Amino acid sequence: MANMAIEAEPYELEFDPTTTALLIIDMQRDFVMPGGFGEALGNDVTPLQATIAPTARVLAAARKRGMLVVHTREGHRPDLTDCPPSKLVRGRGKTRIGDPGPMGRILVRGEVGHDIVPELYPRAGEPVIDKPGKGAFYATDLELILRDRNIRTLIVCGVTTEVCVNTSVREANDRGYECVVLSDCVGSYFPEFQKSGLAMIKAQGGIFGWVSDSRRALAAIGV
Ligand code: TIU
C-alpha cells in the first residue's frame, strides 16, 4: 500500500498502515478509575478519563483500516512472584499491589481493576501484552509479535504519559520502531509531566519519536 503521512512534530511521519500498529498502553481501570492502583499511589485519576473518547475514535479507525492493534496491561501474577519486592513497597502507601480494593486486588491479573476499560476493550485477535513493569517490551513477547508482523511504526496511546508511555516509547525507539504519540490520547496525573513528557519525546529532531493528536491521526488513517 502507498505510504501515508501523519502531520506531527517535529515533522510529518510517513507510515504504511500494513506495517503500523496502534499500541494502547495500560488503559486499565486500575489507572483511570477511583479505587485502583493510580489512586493508591496518591493520585486524582479523573484527568486520565479524558483520554478514553479520543482513543476510542482512533481505535475504531485503526480497526477499520485493518491495522494491528496491541493492548498492554501492567500487573502481576496473583502470587506476586513477578513483582519486584522494591515495587511492592514503593511509596509507603497504606494500600499496596495485591491488597483488596473496590475493583479487586490492586494491579493483579484477572481482577476487574486490572482489566481494560470497556470503551477500549480488546477484540478477539488483538494481542494483549501483560507486562510486569512500566516498559511494554521488558519481560514480554511484544517485540516478537511486532517482528512477526513486520511492524515498523507505532501509533501510541495510553497512560501515563511520563511513566509507561515514555518508557515504552524509549524501548521501542531503541529497537528501531518509529513512534508517534497522540497528545490527547495519552494522559498524566500531573499537567506539568504531560507537557514535559511529550516535549522530551519530540525534542532534538524527534529524539525518541513524534507527537501528534487524534484529529491528525484520524485524518491520516482516513477511512
Ligand atoms: N504511576 C504512574 O504514573 N504510572 C504507572 O504506574 N503505570 C503506568 O503508567 N501505566
Coordinates of C-alpha atoms and ligand atoms in Angstrom, one line a residue:
M1 CA 0.0 0.0 0.0
A2 CA 1.2 3.5 -0.7
N3 CA 2.8 5.3 2.1
M4 CA 0.7 7.7 4.1
A5 CA 1.7 10.6 6.4
I6 CA 0.6 11.9 9.7
E7 CA 1.1 15.6 10.5
A8 CA 3.2 15.7 13.6
E9 CA 6.0 17.4 15.4
P10 CA 8.9 17.8 14.8
Y11 CA 7.8 17.0 11.2
E12 CA 5.4 14.7 9.4
L13 CA 5.8 11.0 9.8
E14 CA 5.4 8.7 6.8
F15 CA 3.9 5.3 7.5
D16 CA 2.4 2.3 5.8
P17 CA -0.7 1.1 7.5
T18 CA 0.2 -2.5 6.8
T19 CA 3.4 -2.2 8.9
T20 CA 1.9 0.2 11.5
A21 CA 0.3 -0.9 14.8
L22 CA -1.8 1.0 17.2
L23 CA -0.3 0.5 20.7
I24 CA -2.6 1.3 23.6
I25 CA -0.8 1.3 26.9
D26 CA -2.4 0.3 30.2
M27 CA -5.9 1.7 29.7
Q28 CA -6.9 -0.3 32.8
R29 CA -9.4 0.6 35.4
D30 CA -6.6 0.5 37.9
F31 CA -5.1 3.7 36.4
V32 CA -8.2 5.6 35.3
M33 CA -10.9 4.7 37.8
P34 CA -11.1 5.5 41.5
G35 CA -10.1 2.7 43.9
G36 CA -7.3 1.3 41.8
F37 CA -3.5 1.4 41.7
G38 CA -3.3 5.1 40.5
E39 CA -5.4 6.3 43.4
A40 CA -3.4 4.1 45.8
L41 CA -0.3 6.0 44.7
G42 CA -2.0 9.2 45.9
N43 CA -3.3 10.5 42.5
D44 CA -6.5 12.0 41.3
V45 CA -7.3 9.7 38.4
T46 CA -10.1 11.7 36.8
P47 CA -7.9 13.7 34.4
L48 CA -6.9 10.4 32.7
Q49 CA -10.5 9.7 31.7
A50 CA -10.4 12.4 29.1
T51 CA -8.1 10.1 27.0
I52 CA -10.8 7.5 26.6
A53 CA -13.0 9.1 24.0
P54 CA -10.3 10.3 21.5
T55 CA -8.5 6.9 21.9
A56 CA -11.8 5.1 21.1
R57 CA -12.1 7.1 17.8
V58 CA -8.5 6.3 16.8
L59 CA -9.1 2.6 17.8
A60 CA -12.2 2.5 15.6
A61 CA -10.3 4.0 12.6
A62 CA -7.3 1.6 13.1
R63 CA -9.7 -1.4 13.2
K64 CA -11.5 -0.2 10.0
R65 CA -8.2 0.2 8.3
G66 CA -7.2 -3.3 9.3
M67 CA -4.2 -2.2 11.3
L68 CA -2.7 -4.3 14.0
V69 CA -4.0 -3.2 17.4
V70 CA -2.0 -4.2 20.5
H71 CA -3.1 -3.5 24.1
T72 CA -0.9 -3.7 27.2
R73 CA -1.8 -4.1 30.8
E74 CA 0.6 -3.5 33.8
G75 CA 0.1 -6.1 36.5
H76 CA 1.2 -9.1 38.3
R77 CA 0.5 -12.8 38.9
P78 CA -1.9 -13.4 41.8
D79 CA 1.0 -14.9 43.9
L80 CA 3.1 -11.7 43.1
T81 CA 6.1 -13.8 42.2
D82 CA 6.8 -11.5 39.3
C83 CA 6.6 -8.3 41.3
P84 CA 9.9 -7.0 42.5
P85 CA 9.9 -6.5 46.3
S86 CA 11.1 -3.0 45.7
K87 CA 8.0 -2.2 43.6
L88 CA 5.7 -3.8 46.2
V89 CA 6.8 -1.4 49.0
R90 CA 7.5 1.7 46.9
G91 CA 5.6 4.8 48.1
R92 CA 5.0 3.6 51.6
G93 CA 1.3 3.8 50.8
K94 CA -1.3 2.1 53.0
T95 CA -2.7 0.2 50.0
R96 CA -0.2 -1.9 48.1
I97 CA -0.1 -4.1 45.0
G98 CA -2.1 -7.3 45.8
D99 CA -4.2 -5.7 48.5
P100 CA -8.0 -5.9 48.1
G101 CA -9.8 -2.8 46.8
P102 CA -13.2 -2.0 45.4
M103 CA -12.2 -3.3 41.9
G104 CA -10.5 -6.4 43.3
R105 CA -6.8 -6.9 44.3
I106 CA -4.7 -4.0 43.2
L107 CA -2.8 -4.5 39.9
V108 CA -3.3 -8.2 39.9
R109 CA -4.1 -10.1 36.7
G110 CA -7.6 -11.4 36.5
E111 CA -9.1 -8.7 38.7
V112 CA -11.7 -6.2 37.4
G113 CA -9.4 -3.3 38.2
H114 CA -6.6 -4.8 36.2
D115 CA -8.7 -5.1 33.0
I116 CA -9.1 -2.6 30.2
V117 CA -11.9 -0.1 30.3
P118 CA -15.0 -1.2 28.3
E119 CA -14.8 1.6 25.8
L120 CA -11.4 0.4 24.6
Y121 CA -11.8 -3.3 25.2
P122 CA -9.7 -5.6 23.0
R123 CA -11.4 -7.6 20.3
A124 CA -10.6 -11.2 19.6
G125 CA -7.4 -11.4 17.7
E126 CA -5.9 -8.2 19.1
P127 CA -2.8 -9.1 21.2
V128 CA -2.9 -8.2 24.9
I129 CA 0.5 -7.9 26.4
D130 CA 0.7 -8.4 30.2
K131 CA 3.7 -6.6 31.5
P132 CA 5.2 -6.6 35.0
G133 CA 6.9 -3.3 34.6
K134 CA 6.5 0.2 33.1
G135 CA 8.0 -0.6 29.7
A136 CA 5.9 -2.7 27.2
F137 CA 9.0 -4.6 26.0
Y138 CA 10.6 -5.6 29.3
A139 CA 9.8 -9.3 30.1
T140 CA 7.1 -9.6 27.4
D141 CA 6.8 -11.0 23.9
L142 CA 5.8 -7.7 22.3
E143 CA 8.9 -7.4 20.2
L144 CA 8.4 -10.9 18.8
I145 CA 4.8 -10.1 18.0
L146 CA 5.7 -6.9 16.2
R147 CA 8.6 -8.5 14.3
D148 CA 6.4 -11.4 13.1
R149 CA 4.0 -8.8 11.6
N150 CA 6.8 -6.7 10.1
I151 CA 5.7 -3.7 12.1
R152 CA 7.9 -0.6 11.8
T153 CA 5.7 2.2 13.1
L154 CA 3.7 2.5 16.3
I155 CA 0.9 4.9 17.0
V156 CA 0.9 5.2 20.7
C157 CA -2.0 6.0 23.1
G158 CA -2.4 5.3 26.8
V159 CA -1.4 6.1 30.4
T160 CA 0.6 7.6 31.9
T161 CA 2.4 9.9 29.6
E162 CA 5.6 10.2 31.6
V163 CA 5.7 6.7 33.0
C164 CA 4.5 3.7 30.9
V165 CA 4.1 5.6 27.7
N166 CA 7.5 7.3 27.8
T167 CA 9.3 4.1 29.0
S168 CA 7.6 2.1 26.2
V169 CA 8.4 4.6 23.5
R170 CA 12.0 4.8 24.6
E171 CA 12.2 1.0 24.5
A172 CA 10.6 0.9 21.0
N173 CA 12.8 3.7 19.7
D174 CA 16.0 1.8 20.7
R175 CA 14.6 -1.3 18.8
G176 CA 14.2 0.7 15.7
Y177 CA 10.4 1.5 15.7
E178 CA 9.1 4.9 14.7
C179 CA 6.7 6.0 17.4
V180 CA 4.1 8.8 17.1
V181 CA 2.4 9.6 20.4
L182 CA -1.1 11.2 20.3
S183 CA -1.2 14.0 22.8
D184 CA -4.9 13.9 23.6
C185 CA -4.8 10.1 23.8
V186 CA -2.2 10.0 26.5
G187 CA -2.7 11.2 30.0
S188 CA -0.9 12.1 33.2
Y189 CA -1.9 12.7 36.8
F190 CA 0.4 15.8 36.6
P191 CA -0.2 18.6 34.0
E192 CA 3.4 19.6 34.0
F193 CA 4.5 16.0 33.3
Q194 CA 2.0 15.7 30.5
K195 CA 3.6 18.7 28.9
S196 CA 7.2 17.8 29.5
G197 CA 6.6 14.1 28.8
L198 CA 5.5 15.0 25.3
A199 CA 8.1 17.7 24.8
M200 CA 11.0 15.4 25.6
I201 CA 9.9 12.8 23.0
K202 CA 9.8 15.2 20.1
A203 CA 12.8 17.4 21.1
Q204 CA 16.1 17.3 19.3
G205 CA 14.6 16.5 16.0
G206 CA 12.4 13.7 17.5
I207 CA 15.0 12.1 19.8
F208 CA 12.5 9.4 20.8
G209 CA 9.7 9.9 18.3
W210 CA 6.9 12.1 17.1
V211 CA 4.0 13.9 18.7
S212 CA 0.6 14.3 17.0
D213 CA -3.0 14.1 18.2
S214 CA -6.2 12.2 17.4
R215 CA -7.5 14.7 14.9
R216 CA -4.4 14.5 12.8
A217 CA -4.1 10.7 13.3
L218 CA -7.7 10.3 12.1
A219 CA -7.1 12.5 9.1
A220 CA -4.0 10.3 8.3
I221 CA -5.6 6.9 8.8
G222 CA -8.7 8.3 7.0
V223 CA -11.2 5.5 6.5
Ligands
TIU1 N1 2.1 5.8 38.3 C1 2.0 6.1 37.0 O1 2.0 7.3 36.6 N2 2.0 5.1 36.1 C2 2.2 3.8 36.4 O2 2.5 3.3 37.5 N3 2.0 2.9 35.3 C3 1.7 3.4 34.0 O3 2.0 4.5 33.7 N4 0.9 2.5 33.3

